[in-house]
Amino acid sequence: MDADKKHNMKKQAGTVVLAAGGTGGHIFPAQALAEAVQAQGLRAVLVTDRRFARYAEGVEGLEIKIIRSGSLSGGTVKRVLNLGNILLGTLQARRLLKKLNPVAVVGFGGYPSFPTMLAATQLKCYTIIHEQNSVLGRANRFLAKYVSAIATSFDRVSHVPEEAQAKLVFTGNPVRRAIRSLHDVPYPSLSADGRMHLLVMGGSQGATVFSNVVPEALRLLPAPLRARLWVDQQCRAADIDKVRRTYDELGVNANLATFFSDVPARLASAHLTITRAGASTVAEVLTAGRPAILVPYPAAMDDHQTFNANTVEDAGGGWLMPEDGFTPQALSNKLEHFLNLPSALEVAAVNARAAGHPDAAERLAELVLKPRKHKPQHKEDVIASHLQQKDYAA
């Protein structure tokens, strides 16, 4: 079947608009939902701004539309300029939504998603916001009373307005198909004298704290234990040369990069990950069933990364280390323990896998298509069906 015919079939079946941006942590769940709705024969369109369109490249069949947006942080002049971009982006989104006539509009957070979600609520589309963290973000708090449903990644989410509590639906945090496939990949065996694969990631922008602490922690290990480590580490561009020199000095087998395009493959072979506690990262390590040392970003809004990391630690799938306690000596002690007692990692891997939600994308897709299953003929019927529904929390 040629591409034009496929496109026309999906257009007839319906279009789902996804609004996301800011970081990969917002874009990746949107990608996962796109894959799920496409499997249902629907057209998926991602609306973002030009800075974050690159995150969505490589998803087959996902159309990308660019609008203006901006953050309201920073100085007065910057905020005024960005407010103008938000208003312009909202007008662009209104025109786009009227043209696409979507069956649903789903927002994944990040400031580039706000104009689209604002326009969608103004046009009274069937709207869902997906909250990746265990704390409802500020933009989502604003939108909560206007949208049709709020999908959550965690069983418990704080900072939800009282009038929006009934809209909560737990779905889990969707992860990309390549990560979901790891759920059934066994944890790699690690004998008492075997090599340990350590995967260090710092979020989409890297983390200087890992560049400072991890190499020095390895320096403190006894040489025979250090020789058993194999390290993949994401570094900021400003840090990578310094980290490489340290590992060369220590004789550590390390692969360093500012960005890993093959994270699923590296995660599959990892015995332990050291990472921030962003929602998508947490979802990916749990779905893959890989234990993690989680170091929450201390400046994260509402300290949501600490809440995310607590969830993993409570499930027995990893260990929370606050940044002020993430010292070379403390990390070295943990690594020495794991190298001498690999069964601790194996138990954590089992617990992590049990806490993962590999079906999150399908559960979110079901919520997206819920009104359409009842009255799919006309957009007006879809909206009316939604307004009559009272069972989102079921």
CSV table of C-alpha atoms in Angstrom, one decimal:
chain,number,residue,atom,x,y,z
A,1,MET,CA,0.0,0.0,0.0
A,2,ASP,CA,1.5,3.4,-1.0
A,3,ALA,CA,2.2,6.1,1.5
A,4,ASP,CA,-0.6,8.4,0.3
A,5,LYS,CA,-3.3,5.7,0.7
A,6,LYS,CA,-2.1,4.9,4.2
A,7,HIS,CA,-2.2,8.6,5.1
A,8,ASN,CA,-5.8,8.9,3.8
A,9,MET,CA,-6.9,5.8,5.7
A,10,LYS,CA,-5.5,7.1,9.0
A,11,LYS,CA,-7.1,10.6,8.3
A,12,GLN,CA,-10.4,8.9,7.9
A,13,ALA,CA,-9.9,6.8,11.0
A,14,GLY,CA,-9.1,9.8,13.1
A,15,THR,CA,-6.2,11.9,14.3
A,16,VAL,CA,-4.7,12.1,17.8
A,17,VAL,CA,-2.7,15.2,18.5
A,18,LEU,CA,0.2,15.0,20.9
A,19,ALA,CA,1.7,18.1,22.5
A,20,ALA,CA,5.1,17.8,24.1
A,21,GLY,CA,8.5,19.5,24.5
A,22,GLY,CA,11.1,20.6,26.9
A,23,THR,CA,13.1,17.4,27.2
A,24,GLY,CA,13.2,13.9,26.0
A,25,GLY,CA,11.3,13.0,29.2
A,26,HIS,CA,8.3,14.7,27.7
A,27,ILE,CA,8.8,13.7,24.1
A,28,PHE,CA,9.5,10.0,24.7
A,29,PRO,CA,6.2,9.1,26.3
A,30,ALA,CA,4.5,11.0,23.5
A,31,GLN,CA,6.4,8.8,21.0
A,32,ALA,CA,5.2,5.7,22.9
A,33,LEU,CA,1.6,6.8,22.7
A,34,ALA,CA,2.1,7.6,19.0
A,35,GLU,CA,3.2,4.0,18.4
A,36,ALA,CA,0.2,2.7,20.3
A,37,VAL,CA,-2.5,4.8,18.5
A,38,GLN,CA,-0.9,4.1,15.1
A,39,ALA,CA,-1.3,0.4,15.9
A,40,GLN,CA,-5.0,1.2,16.2
A,41,GLY,CA,-5.0,2.6,12.7
A,42,LEU,CA,-5.0,6.3,13.8
A,43,ARG,CA,-3.0,9.2,12.6
A,44,ALA,CA,-0.5,10.6,15.2
A,45,VAL,CA,0.6,14.3,15.0
A,46,LEU,CA,3.1,15.8,17.4
A,47,VAL,CA,3.0,19.5,18.0
A,48,THR,CA,6.1,21.0,19.5
A,49,ASP,CA,8.5,23.8,18.9
A,50,ARG,CA,11.6,23.7,16.6
A,51,ARG,CA,14.1,23.2,19.5
A,52,PHE,CA,12.6,19.9,20.5
A,53,ALA,CA,11.4,18.4,17.2
A,54,ARG,CA,14.7,16.5,16.9
A,55,TYR,CA,13.8,14.3,19.9
A,56,ALA,CA,10.9,12.9,17.8
A,57,GLU,CA,12.9,12.0,14.8
A,58,GLY,CA,12.9,8.3,13.9
A,59,VAL,CA,9.3,7.5,14.9
A,60,GLU,CA,7.8,6.0,11.7
A,61,GLY,CA,4.6,7.7,10.6
A,62,LEU,CA,4.7,10.4,13.3
A,63,GLU,CA,4.0,13.8,11.7
A,64,ILE,CA,5.6,16.8,13.4
A,65,LYS,CA,4.1,20.3,13.4
A,66,ILE,CA,6.0,23.3,14.7
A,67,ILE,CA,4.5,26.2,16.6
A,68,ARG,CA,5.8,29.1,18.7
A,69,SER,CA,6.2,28.8,22.4
A,70,GLY,CA,8.2,30.1,25.3
A,71,SER,CA,8.9,29.8,29.0
A,72,LEU,CA,7.8,32.4,31.5
A,73,SER,CA,11.0,32.0,33.6
A,74,GLY,CA,13.8,34.5,33.4
A,75,GLY,CA,13.9,38.3,33.5
A,76,THR,CA,11.1,40.7,32.8
A,77,VAL,CA,12.0,41.4,29.1
A,78,LYS,CA,12.4,37.7,28.3
A,79,ARG,CA,9.1,36.9,30.0
A,80,VAL,CA,7.2,39.6,28.0
A,81,LEU,CA,8.7,38.3,24.8
A,82,ASN,CA,7.9,34.7,25.6
A,83,LEU,CA,4.4,35.7,26.6
A,84,GLY,CA,4.0,37.0,23.0
A,85,ASN,CA,5.3,33.7,21.7
A,86,ILE,CA,2.8,31.8,23.8
A,87,LEU,CA,-0.1,33.9,22.5
A,88,LEU,CA,1.1,33.5,18.9
A,89,GLY,CA,1.6,29.7,19.5
A,90,THR,CA,-1.9,29.4,20.8
A,91,LEU,CA,-3.3,31.1,17.7
A,92,GLN,CA,-1.2,28.8,15.5
A,93,ALA,CA,-2.4,25.8,17.5
A,94,ARG,CA,-6.1,26.8,17.2
A,95,ARG,CA,-5.8,27.0,13.4
A,96,LEU,CA,-4.0,23.6,13.3
A,97,LEU,CA,-6.5,21.9,15.5
A,98,LYS,CA,-9.4,23.2,13.5
A,99,LYS,CA,-7.8,21.8,10.4
A,100,LEU,CA,-6.9,18.4,11.9
A,101,ASN,CA,-10.2,18.0,13.7
A,102,PRO,CA,-8.6,15.5,16.2
A,103,VAL,CA,-10.5,12.9,18.2
A,104,ALA,CA,-8.2,13.7,21.1
A,105,VAL,CA,-5.5,16.1,22.2
A,106,VAL,CA,-3.0,14.8,24.7
A,107,GLY,CA,-0.4,17.0,26.5
A,108,PHE,CA,2.8,15.6,28.0
A,109,GLY,CA,4.1,18.7,29.6
A,110,GLY,CA,7.1,21.0,28.9
A,111,TYR,CA,6.4,24.6,28.0
A,112,PRO,CA,6.1,23.9,24.2
A,113,SER,CA,2.9,21.8,25.0
A,114,PHE,CA,1.1,24.6,26.7
A,115,PRO,CA,-0.2,26.7,23.7
A,116,THR,CA,-1.6,23.5,22.1
A,117,MET,CA,-3.4,22.4,25.3
A,118,LEU,CA,-4.7,25.9,25.9
A,119,ALA,CA,-6.1,26.0,22.4
A,120,ALA,CA,-7.6,22.6,22.7
A,121,THR,CA,-9.5,23.5,25.9
A,122,GLN,CA,-10.7,26.7,24.3
A,123,LEU,CA,-12.0,24.7,21.3
A,124,LYS,CA,-13.6,22.1,23.7
A,125,CYS,CA,-11.7,19.2,22.3
A,126,TYR,CA,-11.5,15.9,24.2
A,127,THR,CA,-8.3,16.6,26.1
A,128,ILE,CA,-6.0,14.6,28.3
A,129,ILE,CA,-2.9,15.7,30.2
A,130,HIS,CA,-0.4,13.0,31.1
A,131,GLU,CA,1.6,13.8,34.3
A,132,GLN,CA,4.9,11.9,34.3
A,133,ASN,CA,5.9,12.8,37.8
A,134,SER,CA,4.4,12.0,41.2
A,135,VAL,CA,3.8,15.8,41.7
A,136,LEU,CA,1.4,17.5,39.3
A,137,GLY,CA,3.4,20.1,37.4
A,138,ARG,CA,2.4,23.8,37.5
A,139,ALA,CA,1.2,24.0,34.0
A,140,ASN,CA,-0.8,20.9,34.4
A,141,ARG,CA,-2.3,22.3,37.6
A,142,PHE,CA,-3.5,25.3,35.6
A,143,LEU,CA,-5.0,23.0,32.9
A,144,ALA,CA,-6.4,20.4,35.3
A,145,LYS,CA,-9.8,21.9,35.7
A,146,TYR,CA,-10.3,22.4,32.0
A,147,VAL,CA,-9.2,19.0,30.5
A,148,SER,CA,-11.3,15.9,30.2
A,149,ALA,CA,-9.0,13.5,32.0
A,150,ILE,CA,-5.6,13.4,33.8
A,151,ALA,CA,-3.5,10.3,33.2
A,152,THR,CA,-0.8,9.6,35.9
A,153,SER,CA,2.4,7.6,36.0
A,154,PHE,CA,2.2,6.9,39.7
A,155,ASP,CA,-0.6,5.5,41.9
A,156,ARG,CA,-0.4,8.6,44.1
A,157,VAL,CA,0.0,12.1,42.8
A,158,SER,CA,0.2,15.2,44.9
A,159,HIS,CA,-0.7,18.9,44.2
A,160,VAL,CA,-3.9,17.9,42.3
A,161,PRO,CA,-6.6,20.6,42.6
A,162,GLU,CA,-9.6,19.3,44.6
A,163,GLU,CA,-12.0,19.9,41.7
A,164,ALA,CA,-9.8,17.7,39.4
A,165,GLN,CA,-9.4,14.7,41.7
A,166,ALA,CA,-12.2,12.8,39.9
A,167,LYS,CA,-10.4,13.1,36.6
A,168,LEU,CA,-7.3,11.1,37.7
A,169,VAL,CA,-6.7,7.8,35.8
A,170,PHE,CA,-3.6,5.7,36.6
A,171,THR,CA,-2.0,4.5,33.3
A,172,GLY,CA,1.7,4.4,34.1
A,173,ASN,CA,4.3,6.3,32.1
A,174,PRO,CA,4.6,5.1,28.5
A,175,VAL,CA,8.1,4.1,27.3
A,176,ARG,CA,9.3,3.6,23.8
A,177,ARG,CA,8.8,0.2,22.1
A,178,ALA,CA,12.6,-0.5,22.2
A,179,ILE,CA,12.5,-0.1,26.0
A,180,ARG,CA,9.3,-2.1,26.4
A,181,SER,CA,10.9,-5.0,24.7
A,182,LEU,CA,13.6,-5.2,27.5
A,183,HIS,CA,10.9,-6.2,30.0
A,184,ASP,CA,11.3,-9.8,28.8
A,185,VAL,CA,15.1,-9.7,28.4
A,186,PRO,CA,16.7,-11.5,31.4
A,187,TYR,CA,18.9,-9.6,33.8
A,188,PRO,CA,22.5,-10.3,32.7
A,189,SER,CA,24.3,-12.8,34.9
A,190,LEU,CA,27.0,-11.4,37.1
A,191,SER,CA,29.2,-13.9,38.9
A,192,ALA,CA,31.2,-13.0,42.0
A,193,ASP,CA,34.4,-12.5,39.9
A,194,GLY,CA,32.7,-11.3,36.7
A,195,ARG,CA,32.6,-7.9,35.0
A,196,MET,CA,30.0,-5.3,35.9
A,197,HIS,CA,28.5,-3.0,33.3
A,198,LEU,CA,27.8,0.4,34.8
A,199,LEU,CA,25.6,2.8,32.8
A,200,VAL,CA,25.8,6.4,33.9
A,201,MET,CA,23.2,8.8,32.4
A,202,GLY,CA,22.5,12.4,33.5
A,203,GLY,CA,19.2,13.2,31.7
A,204,SER,CA,19.0,14.8,28.3
A,205,GLN,CA,21.6,17.5,29.3
A,206,GLY,CA,24.0,15.3,31.2
A,207,ALA,CA,25.0,16.0,34.8
A,208,THR,CA,28.4,17.4,35.9
A,209,VAL,CA,28.0,15.9,39.4
A,210,PHE,CA,28.3,12.4,37.8
A,211,SER,CA,31.5,13.6,36.0
A,212,ASN,CA,32.9,14.7,39.3
A,213,VAL,CA,31.9,11.9,41.5
A,214,VAL,CA,31.8,8.6,39.5
A,215,PRO,CA,35.5,8.6,38.4
A,216,GLU,CA,36.7,9.5,41.8
A,217,ALA,CA,34.5,6.8,43.4
A,218,LEU,CA,36.2,4.3,41.0
A,219,ARG,CA,39.6,5.6,42.1
A,220,LEU,CA,38.8,4.7,45.7
A,221,LEU,CA,38.0,1.0,44.8
A,222,PRO,CA,40.6,-1.7,45.3
A,223,ALA,CA,42.4,-2.2,41.9
A,224,PRO,CA,41.2,-5.8,41.4
A,225,LEU,CA,37.5,-4.6,41.8
A,226,ARG,CA,38.1,-1.5,39.6
A,227,ALA,CA,39.4,-3.8,36.8
A,228,ARG,CA,36.1,-5.6,36.7
A,229,LEU,CA,34.1,-2.5,35.8
A,230,TRP,CA,33.0,-1.6,32.3
A,231,VAL,CA,31.5,1.9,32.1
A,232,ASP,CA,29.2,3.7,29.7
A,233,GLN,CA,28.9,7.3,30.8
A,234,GLN,CA,27.0,10.3,29.4
A,235,CYS,CA,29.0,13.5,30.0
A,236,ARG,CA,28.5,17.2,29.3
A,237,ALA,CA,30.7,18.4,26.5
A,238,ALA,CA,32.6,20.6,29.0
A,239,ASP,CA,33.4,17.6,31.2
A,240,ILE,CA,34.1,14.8,28.8
A,241,ASP,CA,37.8,15.3,28.3
A,242,LYS,CA,38.5,15.5,32.0
A,243,VAL,CA,36.5,12.3,32.7
A,244,ARG,CA,38.3,10.5,29.8
A,245,ARG,CA,41.7,11.4,31.2
A,246,THR,CA,40.8,10.1,34.7
A,247,TYR,CA,39.5,6.8,33.4
A,248,ASP,CA,42.6,6.4,31.2
A,249,GLU,CA,44.8,7.1,34.2
A,250,LEU,CA,42.9,4.4,36.2
A,251,GLY,CA,42.8,1.9,33.4
A,252,VAL,CA,39.0,1.8,33.4
A,253,ASN,CA,37.4,0.5,30.3
A,254,ALA,CA,35.0,3.4,29.6
A,255,ASN,CA,32.9,4.6,26.6
A,256,LEU,CA,32.0,8.3,27.0
A,257,ALA,CA,29.6,10.4,24.9
A,258,THR,CA,27.5,13.5,25.3
A,259,PHE,CA,24.5,11.6,24.0
A,260,PHE,CA,23.7,7.9,23.6
A,261,SER,CA,21.4,7.2,20.6
A,262,ASP,CA,21.3,3.5,21.6
A,263,VAL,CA,20.2,3.6,25.2
A,264,PRO,CA,17.9,0.5,24.9
A,265,ALA,CA,20.9,-1.7,23.9
A,266,ARG,CA,23.1,-0.3,26.6
A,267,LEU,CA,20.4,-0.7,29.2
A,268,ALA,CA,19.8,-4.3,28.2
A,269,SER,CA,23.4,-5.2,29.2
A,270,ALA,CA,23.6,-2.9,32.2
A,271,HIS,CA,24.0,-4.5,35.7
A,272,LEU,CA,23.5,-1.1,37.4
A,273,THR,CA,22.5,2.4,36.3
A,274,ILE,CA,23.5,5.7,37.9
A,275,THR,CA,21.1,8.4,36.9
A,276,ARG,CA,18.9,11.3,37.8
A,277,ALA,CA,15.3,10.5,38.8
A,278,GLY,CA,13.3,12.1,36.0
A,279,ALA,CA,10.0,10.3,35.4
A,280,SER,CA,10.9,8.8,32.0
A,281,THR,CA,14.2,7.5,33.3
A,282,VAL,CA,12.4,5.9,36.3
A,283,ALA,CA,9.9,4.4,34.0
A,284,GLU,CA,12.5,3.0,31.6
A,285,VAL,CA,14.7,1.4,34.3
A,286,LEU,CA,11.7,-0.2,35.9
A,287,THR,CA,10.2,-1.5,32.7
A,288,ALA,CA,13.6,-2.9,31.7
A,289,GLY,CA,14.1,-4.4,35.2
A,290,ARG,CA,17.5,-2.8,35.8
A,291,PRO,CA,18.5,-1.7,39.3
A,292,ALA,CA,19.4,2.0,39.7
A,293,ILE,CA,21.2,4.4,42.0
A,294,LEU,CA,19.0,7.5,41.6
A,295,VAL,CA,20.4,11.0,42.4
A,296,PRO,CA,17.5,13.5,42.2
A,297,TYR,CA,18.2,16.8,40.6
A,298,PRO,CA,18.0,19.1,43.7
A,299,ALA,CA,16.6,22.1,41.7
A,300,ALA,CA,13.7,20.1,40.1
A,301,MET,CA,10.4,21.9,40.6
A,302,ASP,CA,8.6,20.9,43.8
A,303,ASP,CA,11.4,18.4,44.4
A,304,HIS,CA,9.5,15.9,42.2
A,305,GLN,CA,12.5,13.8,41.4
A,306,THR,CA,12.9,12.9,45.1
A,307,PHE,CA,9.3,11.7,45.1
A,308,ASN,CA,10.0,9.6,42.0
A,309,ALA,CA,13.2,8.1,43.4
A,310,ASN,CA,11.4,7.2,46.7
A,311,THR,CA,8.9,5.2,44.7
A,312,VAL,CA,11.7,3.1,43.2
A,313,GLU,CA,13.4,2.6,46.6
A,314,ASP,CA,10.1,1.7,48.3
A,315,ALA,CA,9.6,-1.0,45.6
A,316,GLY,CA,13.1,-2.4,46.3
A,317,GLY,CA,14.3,-1.7,42.7
A,318,GLY,CA,17.0,0.8,43.5
A,319,TRP,CA,18.6,3.2,45.9
A,320,LEU,CA,18.1,6.9,46.5
A,321,MET,CA,21.2,9.0,47.0
A,322,PRO,CA,20.5,12.7,47.6
A,323,GLU,CA,23.1,14.8,45.7
A,324,ASP,CA,24.6,16.2,49.0
A,325,GLY,CA,25.2,12.6,50.0
A,326,PHE,CA,26.4,11.4,46.6
A,327,THR,CA,30.1,11.6,47.4
A,328,PRO,CA,33.0,9.5,46.0
A,329,GLN,CA,33.4,7.6,49.2
A,330,ALA,CA,29.7,6.8,49.6
A,331,LEU,CA,29.4,5.7,46.0
A,332,SER,CA,32.6,3.7,46.2
A,333,ASN,CA,31.2,1.8,49.2
A,334,LYS,CA,28.1,0.9,47.4
A,335,LEU,CA,29.9,-0.3,44.3
A,336,GLU,CA,32.3,-2.4,46.4
A,337,HIS,CA,29.3,-4.0,48.1
A,338,PHE,CA,27.7,-4.8,44.8
A,339,LEU,CA,30.9,-6.2,43.3
A,340,ASN,CA,31.4,-8.5,46.3
A,341,LEU,CA,27.7,-9.4,46.6
A,342,PRO,CA,26.1,-9.4,43.1
A,343,SER,CA,23.0,-11.1,44.4
A,344,ALA,CA,21.9,-7.7,45.9
A,345,LEU,CA,21.7,-6.4,42.3
A,346,GLU,CA,19.8,-9.5,41.1
A,347,VAL,CA,17.1,-9.1,43.8
A,348,ALA,CA,16.8,-5.4,43.0
A,349,ALA,CA,16.4,-6.3,39.3
A,350,VAL,CA,13.5,-8.6,40.1
A,351,ASN,CA,11.8,-5.9,42.2
A,352,ALA,CA,12.3,-3.2,39.5
A,353,ARG,CA,10.7,-5.4,36.8
A,354,ALA,CA,7.8,-6.1,39.1
A,355,ALA,CA,7.2,-2.4,39.6
A,356,GLY,CA,7.4,-1.6,35.9
A,357,HIS,CA,4.3,-0.9,33.7
A,358,PRO,CA,5.2,-2.1,30.2
A,359,ASP,CA,1.6,-1.8,29.1
A,360,ALA,CA,1.4,2.0,30.0
A,361,ALA,CA,1.2,3.1,26.4
A,362,GLU,CA,-1.7,0.8,25.6
A,363,ARG,CA,-3.5,1.9,28.8
A,364,LEU,CA,-3.1,5.5,27.9
A,365,ALA,CA,-4.3,4.7,24.3
A,366,GLU,CA,-7.4,3.1,25.7
A,367,LEU,CA,-8.2,6.3,27.7
A,368,VAL,CA,-7.5,8.4,24.5
A,369,LEU,CA,-10.0,6.3,22.5
A,370,LYS,CA,-12.6,5.9,25.3
A,371,PRO,CA,-15.2,8.4,24.0
A,372,ARG,CA,-14.6,7.4,20.4
A,373,LYS,CA,-15.5,3.7,21.1
A,374,HIS,CA,-19.0,4.9,22.2
A,375,LYS,CA,-19.8,7.4,19.5
A,376,PRO,CA,-17.2,7.6,16.8
A,377,GLN,CA,-19.3,9.2,14.0
A,378,HIS,CA,-18.9,12.9,14.7
A,379,LYS,CA,-16.7,15.1,16.8
A,380,GLU,CA,-19.7,16.7,18.4
A,381,ASP,CA,-20.9,13.2,19.5
A,382,VAL,CA,-17.4,12.5,21.0
A,383,ILE,CA,-17.6,15.7,23.0
A,384,ALA,CA,-21.1,15.0,24.2
A,385,SER,CA,-20.2,11.4,25.1
A,386,HIS,CA,-17.3,12.8,27.2
A,387,LEU,CA,-19.5,15.3,29.0
A,388,GLN,CA,-21.8,12.5,30.1
A,389,GLN,CA,-19.1,10.3,31.4
A,390,LYS,CA,-18.5,10.1,35.2
A,391,ASP,CA,-16.3,7.1,35.5
A,392,TYR,CA,-12.7,8.3,34.6
A,393,ALA,CA,-11.5,7.3,38.0
A,394,ALA,CA,-12.8,3.7,37.6
